[in-house]
Amino acid sequence: MDGIEEARIQLSEIELLLSMFPSKEELIINDQLAFAELRDYVEGRANDPPSSRAQFTIQQRLESANDNMVMFSLSCTYPLKYPAVLPEIVVRSSELSRSNQAQLHRDLNAYLNENCCGDVCVLTAIEWLKENASVFFNKDPFPAVKKQADTPFKGSIFTRLWIYSHHIYNKQKRKNILDWSKELKLTGFSMPGKPGIVCVEGSQIICEEFWARLRRLTWQRILIRHREDIPLDNNCVNIDAELEKQRRFTGFEETIFDIRGNRGNHMDLGQLYHFLNEKGCGDVFQLYFGIEGR
């Protein structure tokens, strides 16, 4: 540890966490000696910095994708220079496969690196897990998707998802959106910038697969703003033809309107409204932005 300031910040965060998770079922100090040394150093009872690193484990429950409650633990070890560098965080659960655990760690670290480097981040990590971890439990990373022709006719549903993101800048994310929509044979469009908008349409099971992949990427905020589910005729002979009748879009494209704003990251929402209107989706504009389009 380079100085007393890092030690003060580390002790302060642990004490905050202890006040928020007071029972041993919620928070366990793994190395009581390291914690005592940290406190003595901060409070002036020791001249030398701690000889070992502070470690603790937080246990929480969350609702999984299939509505079951899942227990998970977050084990955290402070590097000597924390919070200048990220802590070592390991998430464990009996419902978490090894491959999904590795992917979860990559996504979590990427999010913390982007949003918390230089600041305390344990609470941020817990909140991220509560919002995002459920999709990693008891689920293959990218399960095989049946072709639409293999989908049972009975109860078939056409779905259109209107997805909102705080922003879409990252080139890899934009590529993923285009590649996945093509792979899954979905139609619609994406609008990068701030905010970011994605619309996909097709059979319900395929749209849900697209959403499951998309939400697993690291986002500041992403949600389904609106969805349309249209039951199809159970007696139809050609389900693909029934799906085609419901589509508002031909193919999938990234749509860029006139760029505005000081940072050049805001699209012209007037042009977006006219684009949606031409597709027969003008009413969605108010659902996104709370105002009527012009």
PDB file of C-alpha atoms in Angstrom:
ATOM      1  CA  MET A   1       0.000   0.000   0.000  1.00  0.00           C
ATOM      2  CA  ASP A   2       1.471   3.285  -1.101  1.00  0.00           C
ATOM      3  CA  GLY A   3      -0.055   5.430   1.638  1.00  0.00           C
ATOM      4  CA  ILE A   4      -2.565   5.974   4.369  1.00  0.00           C
ATOM      5  CA  GLU A   5      -5.201   7.365   1.991  1.00  0.00           C
ATOM      6  CA  GLU A   6      -5.807   4.019   0.250  1.00  0.00           C
ATOM      7  CA  ALA A   7      -6.099   2.338   3.649  1.00  0.00           C
ATOM      8  CA  ARG A   8      -8.680   4.890   4.822  1.00  0.00           C
ATOM      9  CA  ILE A   9     -10.786   4.365   1.704  1.00  0.00           C
ATOM     10  CA  GLN A  10     -10.621   0.580   2.041  1.00  0.00           C
ATOM     11  CA  LEU A  11     -11.595   0.631   5.717  1.00  0.00           C
ATOM     12  CA  SER A  12     -14.403   3.090   5.044  1.00  0.00           C
ATOM     13  CA  GLU A  13     -15.890   0.868   2.346  1.00  0.00           C
ATOM     14  CA  ILE A  14     -15.711  -2.267   4.503  1.00  0.00           C
ATOM     15  CA  GLU A  15     -17.406  -0.465   7.406  1.00  0.00           C
ATOM     16  CA  LEU A  16     -20.134   0.749   5.068  1.00  0.00           C
ATOM     17  CA  LEU A  17     -20.673  -2.787   3.798  1.00  0.00           C
ATOM     18  CA  LEU A  18     -20.799  -4.134   7.376  1.00  0.00           C
ATOM     19  CA  SER A  19     -23.521  -1.632   8.202  1.00  0.00           C
ATOM     20  CA  MET A  20     -25.502  -2.641   5.109  1.00  0.00           C
ATOM     21  CA  PHE A  21     -24.983  -6.393   5.571  1.00  0.00           C
ATOM     22  CA  PRO A  22     -24.764  -6.785   9.372  1.00  0.00           C
ATOM     23  CA  SER A  23     -25.339 -10.546   9.706  1.00  0.00           C
ATOM     24  CA  LYS A  24     -22.682 -13.208   9.138  1.00  0.00           C
ATOM     25  CA  GLU A  25     -25.058 -14.854   6.670  1.00  0.00           C
ATOM     26  CA  GLU A  26     -24.673 -11.764   4.492  1.00  0.00           C
ATOM     27  CA  LEU A  27     -21.051 -10.640   4.953  1.00  0.00           C
ATOM     28  CA  ILE A  28     -18.041 -12.569   6.223  1.00  0.00           C
ATOM     29  CA  ILE A  29     -14.603 -11.070   6.859  1.00  0.00           C
ATOM     30  CA  ASN A  30     -12.369 -13.858   5.568  1.00  0.00           C
ATOM     31  CA  ASP A  31      -9.160 -12.611   7.179  1.00  0.00           C
ATOM     32  CA  GLN A  32      -9.846 -11.021  10.553  1.00  0.00           C
ATOM     33  CA  LEU A  33      -6.133 -10.367  11.135  1.00  0.00           C
ATOM     34  CA  ALA A  34      -5.807  -8.385   7.898  1.00  0.00           C
ATOM     35  CA  PHE A  35      -8.916  -6.381   8.826  1.00  0.00           C
ATOM     36  CA  ALA A  36      -7.521  -5.647  12.304  1.00  0.00           C
ATOM     37  CA  GLU A  37      -4.173  -4.573  10.837  1.00  0.00           C
ATOM     38  CA  LEU A  38      -5.970  -2.277   8.386  1.00  0.00           C
ATOM     39  CA  ARG A  39      -7.972  -0.647  11.173  1.00  0.00           C
ATOM     40  CA  ASP A  40      -4.893  -0.240  13.409  1.00  0.00           C
ATOM     41  CA  TYR A  41      -2.952   1.368  10.573  1.00  0.00           C
ATOM     42  CA  VAL A  42      -5.729   3.841   9.741  1.00  0.00           C
ATOM     43  CA  GLU A  43      -6.364   4.733  13.398  1.00  0.00           C
ATOM     44  CA  GLY A  44      -2.663   5.280  14.120  1.00  0.00           C
ATOM     45  CA  ARG A  45      -2.026   2.294  16.392  1.00  0.00           C
ATOM     46  CA  ALA A  46       0.421   0.802  13.866  1.00  0.00           C
ATOM     47  CA  ASN A  47       3.152   2.516  11.881  1.00  0.00           C
ATOM     48  CA  ASP A  48       3.516  -0.164   9.234  1.00  0.00           C
ATOM     49  CA  PRO A  49       0.898  -0.859   6.589  1.00  0.00           C
ATOM     50  CA  PRO A  50      -0.992  -4.193   6.756  1.00  0.00           C
ATOM     51  CA  SER A  51       1.064  -7.262   5.925  1.00  0.00           C
ATOM     52  CA  SER A  52      -1.844  -8.959   4.132  1.00  0.00           C
ATOM     53  CA  ARG A  53      -4.742  -7.860   2.000  1.00  0.00           C
ATOM     54  CA  ALA A  54      -8.309  -7.382   3.245  1.00  0.00           C
ATOM     55  CA  GLN A  55     -10.705 -10.094   2.063  1.00  0.00           C
ATOM     56  CA  PHE A  56     -14.439 -10.531   2.555  1.00  0.00           C
ATOM     57  CA  THR A  57     -17.394 -12.410   1.072  1.00  0.00           C
ATOM     58  CA  ILE A  58     -20.925 -11.117   0.525  1.00  0.00           C
ATOM     59  CA  GLN A  59     -23.770 -13.579   0.022  1.00  0.00           C
ATOM     60  CA  GLN A  60     -26.971 -12.574  -1.715  1.00  0.00           C
ATOM     61  CA  ARG A  61     -30.070 -14.077  -3.321  1.00  0.00           C
ATOM     62  CA  LEU A  62     -31.497 -13.108  -6.671  1.00  0.00           C
ATOM     63  CA  GLU A  63     -34.273 -14.249  -8.951  1.00  0.00           C
ATOM     64  CA  SER A  64     -33.054 -16.352 -11.850  1.00  0.00           C
ATOM     65  CA  ALA A  65     -34.372 -16.298 -15.394  1.00  0.00           C
ATOM     66  CA  ASN A  66     -36.801 -19.157 -14.552  1.00  0.00           C
ATOM     67  CA  ASP A  67     -38.140 -17.275 -11.479  1.00  0.00           C
ATOM     68  CA  ASN A  68     -36.291 -19.401  -8.913  1.00  0.00           C
ATOM     69  CA  MET A  69     -34.303 -17.825  -6.091  1.00  0.00           C
ATOM     70  CA  VAL A  70     -30.572 -18.434  -6.492  1.00  0.00           C
ATOM     71  CA  MET A  71     -27.876 -17.936  -3.865  1.00  0.00           C
ATOM     72  CA  PHE A  72     -24.579 -16.462  -4.984  1.00  0.00           C
ATOM     73  CA  SER A  73     -21.475 -15.198  -3.220  1.00  0.00           C
ATOM     74  CA  LEU A  74     -19.159 -12.351  -4.142  1.00  0.00           C
ATOM     75  CA  SER A  75     -15.637 -12.755  -2.770  1.00  0.00           C
ATOM     76  CA  CYS A  76     -13.524  -9.613  -2.834  1.00  0.00           C
ATOM     77  CA  THR A  77      -9.806  -9.120  -2.216  1.00  0.00           C
ATOM     78  CA  TYR A  78      -8.375  -5.610  -2.147  1.00  0.00           C
ATOM     79  CA  PRO A  79      -5.130  -5.036  -4.070  1.00  0.00           C
ATOM     80  CA  LEU A  80      -2.687  -2.820  -2.196  1.00  0.00           C
ATOM     81  CA  LYS A  81      -3.450   0.120  -4.487  1.00  0.00           C
ATOM     82  CA  TYR A  82      -7.264  -0.184  -4.418  1.00  0.00           C
ATOM     83  CA  PRO A  83      -9.257   1.850  -5.425  1.00  0.00           C
ATOM     84  CA  ALA A  84      -6.697   3.046  -7.992  1.00  0.00           C
ATOM     85  CA  VAL A  85      -6.919  -0.490  -9.430  1.00  0.00           C
ATOM     86  CA  LEU A  86      -9.914  -2.816  -9.432  1.00  0.00           C
ATOM     87  CA  PRO A  87     -10.346  -5.379  -6.654  1.00  0.00           C
ATOM     88  CA  GLU A  88     -10.164  -9.111  -7.301  1.00  0.00           C
ATOM     89  CA  ILE A  89     -13.802 -10.238  -7.402  1.00  0.00           C
ATOM     90  CA  VAL A  90     -14.951 -13.851  -7.744  1.00  0.00           C
ATOM     91  CA  VAL A  91     -18.631 -14.753  -8.059  1.00  0.00           C
ATOM     92  CA  ARG A  92     -19.673 -18.296  -7.126  1.00  0.00           C
ATOM     93  CA  SER A  93     -22.952 -20.207  -7.229  1.00  0.00           C
ATOM     94  CA  SER A  94     -23.981 -23.849  -7.489  1.00  0.00           C
ATOM     95  CA  GLU A  95     -26.223 -22.758 -10.387  1.00  0.00           C
ATOM     96  CA  LEU A  96     -23.343 -21.219 -12.325  1.00  0.00           C
ATOM     97  CA  SER A  97     -21.478 -23.316 -14.899  1.00  0.00           C
ATOM     98  CA  ARG A  98     -17.750 -22.824 -15.324  1.00  0.00           C
ATOM     99  CA  SER A  99     -18.088 -21.268 -18.774  1.00  0.00           C
ATOM    100  CA  ASN A 100     -20.848 -18.915 -17.645  1.00  0.00           C
ATOM    101  CA  GLN A 101     -18.854 -17.975 -14.553  1.00  0.00           C
ATOM    102  CA  ALA A 102     -15.921 -16.999 -16.779  1.00  0.00           C
ATOM    103  CA  GLN A 103     -18.197 -14.935 -19.038  1.00  0.00           C
ATOM    104  CA  LEU A 104     -19.835 -13.262 -16.036  1.00  0.00           C
ATOM    105  CA  HIS A 105     -16.412 -12.277 -14.667  1.00  0.00           C
ATOM    106  CA  ARG A 106     -15.388 -10.823 -18.035  1.00  0.00           C
ATOM    107  CA  ASP A 107     -18.588  -8.793 -18.324  1.00  0.00           C
ATOM    108  CA  LEU A 108     -18.463  -7.587 -14.719  1.00  0.00           C
ATOM    109  CA  ASN A 109     -14.820  -6.552 -14.910  1.00  0.00           C
ATOM    110  CA  ALA A 110     -15.429  -4.744 -18.188  1.00  0.00           C
ATOM    111  CA  TYR A 111     -18.304  -2.817 -16.613  1.00  0.00           C
ATOM    112  CA  LEU A 112     -16.304  -1.895 -13.490  1.00  0.00           C
ATOM    113  CA  ASN A 113     -13.306  -0.912 -15.592  1.00  0.00           C
ATOM    114  CA  GLU A 114     -15.474   1.426 -17.631  1.00  0.00           C
ATOM    115  CA  ASN A 115     -17.470   2.943 -14.771  1.00  0.00           C
ATOM    116  CA  CYS A 116     -15.553   2.651 -11.484  1.00  0.00           C
ATOM    117  CA  CYS A 117     -11.798   2.673 -11.998  1.00  0.00           C
ATOM    118  CA  GLY A 118     -10.373   4.982  -9.325  1.00  0.00           C
ATOM    119  CA  ASP A 119     -13.491   4.776  -7.129  1.00  0.00           C
ATOM    120  CA  VAL A 120     -14.810   2.208  -4.660  1.00  0.00           C
ATOM    121  CA  CYS A 121     -16.872  -0.301  -6.575  1.00  0.00           C
ATOM    122  CA  VAL A 122     -18.144  -3.209  -4.463  1.00  0.00           C
ATOM    123  CA  LEU A 123     -21.690  -1.873  -4.181  1.00  0.00           C
ATOM    124  CA  THR A 124     -21.659  -1.129  -7.894  1.00  0.00           C
ATOM    125  CA  ALA A 125     -20.628  -4.745  -8.544  1.00  0.00           C
ATOM    126  CA  ILE A 126     -23.480  -6.046  -6.375  1.00  0.00           C
ATOM    127  CA  GLU A 127     -26.023  -3.872  -8.172  1.00  0.00           C
ATOM    128  CA  TRP A 128     -24.706  -5.014 -11.547  1.00  0.00           C
ATOM    129  CA  LEU A 129     -25.045  -8.642 -10.458  1.00  0.00           C
ATOM    130  CA  LYS A 130     -28.610  -8.122  -9.278  1.00  0.00           C
ATOM    131  CA  GLU A 131     -29.524  -6.625 -12.640  1.00  0.00           C
ATOM    132  CA  ASN A 132     -27.543  -8.910 -14.951  1.00  0.00           C
ATOM    133  CA  ALA A 133     -26.442 -12.152 -13.303  1.00  0.00           C
ATOM    134  CA  SER A 134     -29.730 -14.048 -13.632  1.00  0.00           C
ATOM    135  CA  VAL A 135     -29.154 -14.743 -17.335  1.00  0.00           C
ATOM    136  CA  PHE A 136     -25.929 -16.610 -16.510  1.00  0.00           C
ATOM    137  CA  PHE A 137     -27.527 -19.172 -14.201  1.00  0.00           C
ATOM    138  CA  ASN A 138     -28.365 -22.626 -15.560  1.00  0.00           C
ATOM    139  CA  LYS A 139     -28.086 -21.485 -19.136  1.00  0.00           C
ATOM    140  CA  ASP A 140     -25.769 -22.296 -22.007  1.00  0.00           C
ATOM    141  CA  PRO A 141     -23.807 -19.245 -23.182  1.00  0.00           C
ATOM    142  CA  PHE A 142     -25.498 -19.260 -26.604  1.00  0.00           C
ATOM    143  CA  PRO A 143     -27.949 -22.180 -26.824  1.00  0.00           C
ATOM    144  CA  ALA A 144     -28.653 -23.637 -30.212  1.00  0.00           C
ATOM    145  CA  VAL A 145     -31.552 -21.896 -31.891  1.00  0.00           C
ATOM    146  CA  LYS A 146     -34.084 -23.870 -33.869  1.00  0.00           C
ATOM    147  CA  LYS A 147     -34.894 -22.547 -37.270  1.00  0.00           C
ATOM    148  CA  GLN A 148     -38.250 -20.841 -37.553  1.00  0.00           C
ATOM    149  CA  ALA A 149     -39.510 -23.653 -39.776  1.00  0.00           C
ATOM    150  CA  ASP A 150     -38.980 -26.076 -36.851  1.00  0.00           C
ATOM    151  CA  THR A 151     -41.063 -23.994 -34.458  1.00  0.00           C
ATOM    152  CA  PRO A 152     -44.371 -25.698 -33.594  1.00  0.00           C
ATOM    153  CA  PHE A 153     -47.340 -24.121 -35.350  1.00  0.00           C
ATOM    154  CA  LYS A 154     -49.572 -24.247 -32.309  1.00  0.00           C
ATOM    155  CA  GLY A 155     -49.380 -21.074 -30.232  1.00  0.00           C
ATOM    156  CA  SER A 156     -46.886 -19.403 -32.607  1.00  0.00           C
ATOM    157  CA  ILE A 157     -46.410 -15.721 -31.826  1.00  0.00           C
ATOM    158  CA  PHE A 158     -44.952 -12.888 -33.866  1.00  0.00           C
ATOM    159  CA  THR A 159     -42.957 -10.484 -31.681  1.00  0.00           C
ATOM    160  CA  ARG A 160     -41.575  -7.002 -32.174  1.00  0.00           C
ATOM    161  CA  LEU A 161     -39.177  -5.743 -29.487  1.00  0.00           C
ATOM    162  CA  TRP A 162     -38.415  -2.049 -29.044  1.00  0.00           C
ATOM    163  CA  ILE A 163     -35.160  -1.861 -27.097  1.00  0.00           C
ATOM    164  CA  TYR A 164     -33.756   1.267 -25.449  1.00  0.00           C
ATOM    165  CA  SER A 165     -30.127   1.781 -24.446  1.00  0.00           C
ATOM    166  CA  HIS A 166     -28.572   4.765 -22.685  1.00  0.00           C
ATOM    167  CA  HIS A 167     -26.128   4.848 -25.595  1.00  0.00           C
ATOM    168  CA  ILE A 168     -24.678   2.655 -28.334  1.00  0.00           C
ATOM    169  CA  TYR A 169     -21.175   3.737 -29.381  1.00  0.00           C
ATOM    170  CA  ASN A 170     -19.031   0.623 -29.231  1.00  0.00           C
ATOM    171  CA  LYS A 171     -18.164  -0.720 -32.699  1.00  0.00           C
ATOM    172  CA  GLN A 172     -18.138  -4.349 -31.531  1.00  0.00           C
ATOM    173  CA  LYS A 173     -21.606  -4.044 -30.019  1.00  0.00           C
ATOM    174  CA  ARG A 174     -22.899  -2.482 -33.212  1.00  0.00           C
ATOM    175  CA  LYS A 175     -21.353  -5.342 -35.188  1.00  0.00           C
ATOM    176  CA  ASN A 176     -22.910  -7.902 -32.827  1.00  0.00           C
ATOM    177  CA  ILE A 177     -26.352  -6.382 -33.340  1.00  0.00           C
ATOM    178  CA  LEU A 178     -26.011  -6.585 -37.111  1.00  0.00           C
ATOM    179  CA  ASP A 179     -24.469 -10.080 -37.108  1.00  0.00           C
ATOM    180  CA  TRP A 180     -27.002 -11.585 -34.679  1.00  0.00           C
ATOM    181  CA  SER A 181     -30.012 -10.135 -36.481  1.00  0.00           C
ATOM    182  CA  LYS A 182     -28.703 -11.611 -39.729  1.00  0.00           C
ATOM    183  CA  GLU A 183     -27.922 -14.983 -38.141  1.00  0.00           C
ATOM    184  CA  LEU A 184     -31.362 -15.198 -36.531  1.00  0.00           C
ATOM    185  CA  LYS A 185     -33.147 -13.871 -39.642  1.00  0.00           C
ATOM    186  CA  LEU A 186     -34.734 -10.986 -37.755  1.00  0.00           C
ATOM    187  CA  THR A 187     -35.842  -7.756 -39.412  1.00  0.00           C
ATOM    188  CA  GLY A 188     -35.780  -4.259 -37.945  1.00  0.00           C
ATOM    189  CA  PHE A 189     -33.156  -1.578 -37.396  1.00  0.00           C
ATOM    190  CA  SER A 190     -30.667  -0.141 -34.926  1.00  0.00           C
ATOM    191  CA  MET A 191     -29.850   3.503 -34.264  1.00  0.00           C
ATOM    192  CA  PRO A 192     -26.453   4.110 -32.616  1.00  0.00           C
ATOM    193  CA  GLY A 193     -25.649   7.185 -30.535  1.00  0.00           C
ATOM    194  CA  LYS A 194     -27.301   8.564 -27.420  1.00  0.00           C
ATOM    195  CA  PRO A 195     -29.852   7.198 -26.834  1.00  0.00           C
ATOM    196  CA  GLY A 196     -29.449   3.937 -28.713  1.00  0.00           C
ATOM    197  CA  ILE A 197     -32.467   2.176 -30.192  1.00  0.00           C
ATOM    198  CA  VAL A 198     -32.836  -1.378 -31.489  1.00  0.00           C
ATOM    199  CA  CYS A 199     -35.979  -2.882 -33.000  1.00  0.00           C
ATOM    200  CA  VAL A 200     -36.164  -6.562 -33.927  1.00  0.00           C
ATOM    201  CA  GLU A 201     -39.148  -8.525 -35.227  1.00  0.00           C
ATOM    202  CA  GLY A 202     -39.766 -12.172 -35.974  1.00  0.00           C
ATOM    203  CA  SER A 203     -40.977 -15.264 -34.141  1.00  0.00           C
ATOM    204  CA  GLN A 204     -41.141 -14.819 -30.383  1.00  0.00           C
ATOM    205  CA  ILE A 205     -38.594 -17.505 -29.511  1.00  0.00           C
ATOM    206  CA  ILE A 206     -36.014 -15.996 -31.871  1.00  0.00           C
ATOM    207  CA  CYS A 207     -36.565 -12.430 -30.620  1.00  0.00           C
ATOM    208  CA  GLU A 208     -36.114 -13.655 -27.046  1.00  0.00           C
ATOM    209  CA  GLU A 209     -32.828 -15.290 -28.028  1.00  0.00           C
ATOM    210  CA  PHE A 210     -31.613 -12.025 -29.558  1.00  0.00           C
ATOM    211  CA  TRP A 211     -32.567 -10.122 -26.383  1.00  0.00           C
ATOM    212  CA  ALA A 212     -30.825 -12.691 -24.162  1.00  0.00           C
ATOM    213  CA  ARG A 213     -27.589 -12.241 -26.115  1.00  0.00           C
ATOM    214  CA  LEU A 214     -27.852  -8.458 -26.236  1.00  0.00           C
ATOM    215  CA  ARG A 215     -28.508  -7.883 -22.554  1.00  0.00           C
ATOM    216  CA  ARG A 216     -25.483  -9.998 -21.609  1.00  0.00           C
ATOM    217  CA  LEU A 217     -23.159  -7.405 -23.082  1.00  0.00           C
ATOM    218  CA  THR A 218     -21.971  -4.603 -20.814  1.00  0.00           C
ATOM    219  CA  TRP A 219     -24.396  -1.676 -20.830  1.00  0.00           C
ATOM    220  CA  GLN A 220     -24.849   1.419 -18.715  1.00  0.00           C
ATOM    221  CA  ARG A 221     -28.581   0.878 -19.121  1.00  0.00           C
ATOM    222  CA  ILE A 222     -30.617  -1.275 -21.487  1.00  0.00           C
ATOM    223  CA  LEU A 223     -34.244  -2.378 -21.390  1.00  0.00           C
ATOM    224  CA  ILE A 224     -37.218  -3.387 -23.504  1.00  0.00           C
ATOM    225  CA  ARG A 225     -39.218  -0.158 -23.737  1.00  0.00           C
ATOM    226  CA  HIS A 226     -42.134  -1.763 -25.549  1.00  0.00           C
ATOM    227  CA  ARG A 227     -43.030  -5.121 -27.037  1.00  0.00           C
ATOM    228  CA  GLU A 228     -45.692  -6.318 -29.428  1.00  0.00           C
ATOM    229  CA  ASP A 229     -46.804  -9.966 -29.310  1.00  0.00           C
ATOM    230  CA  ILE A 230     -49.231 -11.021 -32.031  1.00  0.00           C
ATOM    231  CA  PRO A 231     -50.662 -14.582 -31.910  1.00  0.00           C
ATOM    232  CA  LEU A 232     -50.661 -16.244 -35.307  1.00  0.00           C
ATOM    233  CA  ASP A 233     -53.316 -18.471 -36.808  1.00  0.00           C
ATOM    234  CA  ASN A 234     -52.875 -21.918 -35.270  1.00  0.00           C
ATOM    235  CA  ASN A 235     -54.403 -23.530 -38.340  1.00  0.00           C
ATOM    236  CA  CYS A 236     -52.073 -21.910 -40.858  1.00  0.00           C
ATOM    237  CA  VAL A 237     -50.164 -24.186 -43.204  1.00  0.00           C
ATOM    238  CA  ASN A 238     -47.162 -21.913 -43.798  1.00  0.00           C
ATOM    239  CA  ILE A 239     -45.963 -20.264 -40.591  1.00  0.00           C
ATOM    240  CA  ASP A 240     -43.221 -18.357 -42.410  1.00  0.00           C
ATOM    241  CA  ALA A 241     -45.788 -16.695 -44.655  1.00  0.00           C
ATOM    242  CA  GLU A 242     -47.817 -15.668 -41.583  1.00  0.00           C
ATOM    243  CA  LEU A 243     -44.699 -14.139 -40.034  1.00  0.00           C
ATOM    244  CA  GLU A 244     -43.941 -12.198 -43.214  1.00  0.00           C
ATOM    245  CA  LYS A 245     -47.423 -10.647 -43.178  1.00  0.00           C
ATOM    246  CA  GLN A 246     -46.725  -9.049 -39.799  1.00  0.00           C
ATOM    247  CA  ARG A 247     -43.337  -7.525 -40.609  1.00  0.00           C
ATOM    248  CA  ARG A 248     -42.962  -3.734 -40.825  1.00  0.00           C
ATOM    249  CA  PHE A 249     -39.320  -3.840 -41.919  1.00  0.00           C
ATOM    250  CA  THR A 250     -37.450  -5.446 -44.799  1.00  0.00           C
ATOM    251  CA  GLY A 251     -34.121  -6.855 -43.651  1.00  0.00           C
ATOM    252  CA  PHE A 252     -32.127  -5.324 -40.794  1.00  0.00           C
ATOM    253  CA  GLU A 253     -30.014  -2.199 -41.042  1.00  0.00           C
ATOM    254  CA  GLU A 254     -28.151   0.304 -38.907  1.00  0.00           C
ATOM    255  CA  THR A 255     -29.885   3.631 -39.452  1.00  0.00           C
ATOM    256  CA  ILE A 256     -28.006   6.909 -38.958  1.00  0.00           C
ATOM    257  CA  PHE A 257     -29.805  10.238 -39.108  1.00  0.00           C
ATOM    258  CA  ASP A 258     -28.268  13.736 -39.086  1.00  0.00           C
ATOM    259  CA  ILE A 259     -25.865  13.837 -36.131  1.00  0.00           C
ATOM    260  CA  ARG A 260     -26.269  16.695 -33.672  1.00  0.00           C
ATOM    261  CA  GLY A 261     -25.071  17.747 -30.223  1.00  0.00           C
ATOM    262  CA  ASN A 262     -21.805  19.190 -28.985  1.00  0.00           C
ATOM    263  CA  ARG A 263     -20.161  15.770 -29.002  1.00  0.00           C
ATOM    264  CA  GLY A 264     -21.718  14.697 -32.279  1.00  0.00           C
ATOM    265  CA  ASN A 265     -23.495  11.760 -30.644  1.00  0.00           C
ATOM    266  CA  HIS A 266     -27.198  12.687 -30.861  1.00  0.00           C
ATOM    267  CA  MET A 267     -29.336  11.669 -33.834  1.00  0.00           C
ATOM    268  CA  ASP A 268     -32.004  13.933 -35.314  1.00  0.00           C
ATOM    269  CA  LEU A 269     -35.124  12.675 -33.550  1.00  0.00           C
ATOM    270  CA  GLY A 270     -37.377  14.409 -36.053  1.00  0.00           C
ATOM    271  CA  GLN A 271     -35.938  12.241 -38.800  1.00  0.00           C
ATOM    272  CA  LEU A 272     -36.330   9.185 -36.561  1.00  0.00           C
ATOM    273  CA  TYR A 273     -40.026  10.007 -36.110  1.00  0.00           C
ATOM    274  CA  HIS A 274     -40.587  10.302 -39.862  1.00  0.00           C
ATOM    275  CA  PHE A 275     -38.725   7.019 -40.393  1.00  0.00           C
ATOM    276  CA  LEU A 276     -40.956   5.267 -37.846  1.00  0.00           C
ATOM    277  CA  ASN A 277     -44.063   6.861 -39.330  1.00  0.00           C
ATOM    278  CA  GLU A 278     -43.191   5.539 -42.772  1.00  0.00           C
ATOM    279  CA  LYS A 279     -42.996   2.048 -41.268  1.00  0.00           C
ATOM    280  CA  GLY A 280     -46.361   2.418 -39.534  1.00  0.00           C
ATOM    281  CA  CYS A 281     -44.717   2.644 -36.103  1.00  0.00           C
ATOM    282  CA  GLY A 282     -45.025   6.369 -35.340  1.00  0.00           C
ATOM    283  CA  ASP A 283     -46.848   5.721 -32.051  1.00  0.00           C
ATOM    284  CA  VAL A 284     -43.691   4.116 -30.613  1.00  0.00           C
ATOM    285  CA  PHE A 285     -41.900   7.487 -30.662  1.00  0.00           C
ATOM    286  CA  GLN A 286     -43.975   8.734 -27.720  1.00  0.00           C
ATOM    287  CA  LEU A 287     -43.309   5.512 -25.803  1.00  0.00           C
ATOM    288  CA  TYR A 288     -39.577   6.134 -26.161  1.00  0.00           C
ATOM    289  CA  PHE A 289     -39.388   9.851 -25.522  1.00  0.00           C
ATOM    290  CA  GLY A 290     -42.658  10.832 -23.814  1.00  0.00           C
ATOM    291  CA  ILE A 291     -43.558  13.413 -26.486  1.00  0.00           C
ATOM    292  CA  GLU A 292     -45.462  13.293 -29.728  1.00  0.00           C
ATOM    293  CA  GLY A 293     -43.329  13.272 -32.837  1.00  0.00           C
ATOM    294  CA  ARG A 294     -43.400  16.013 -35.436  1.00  0.00           C
TER     295      ARG A 294
END
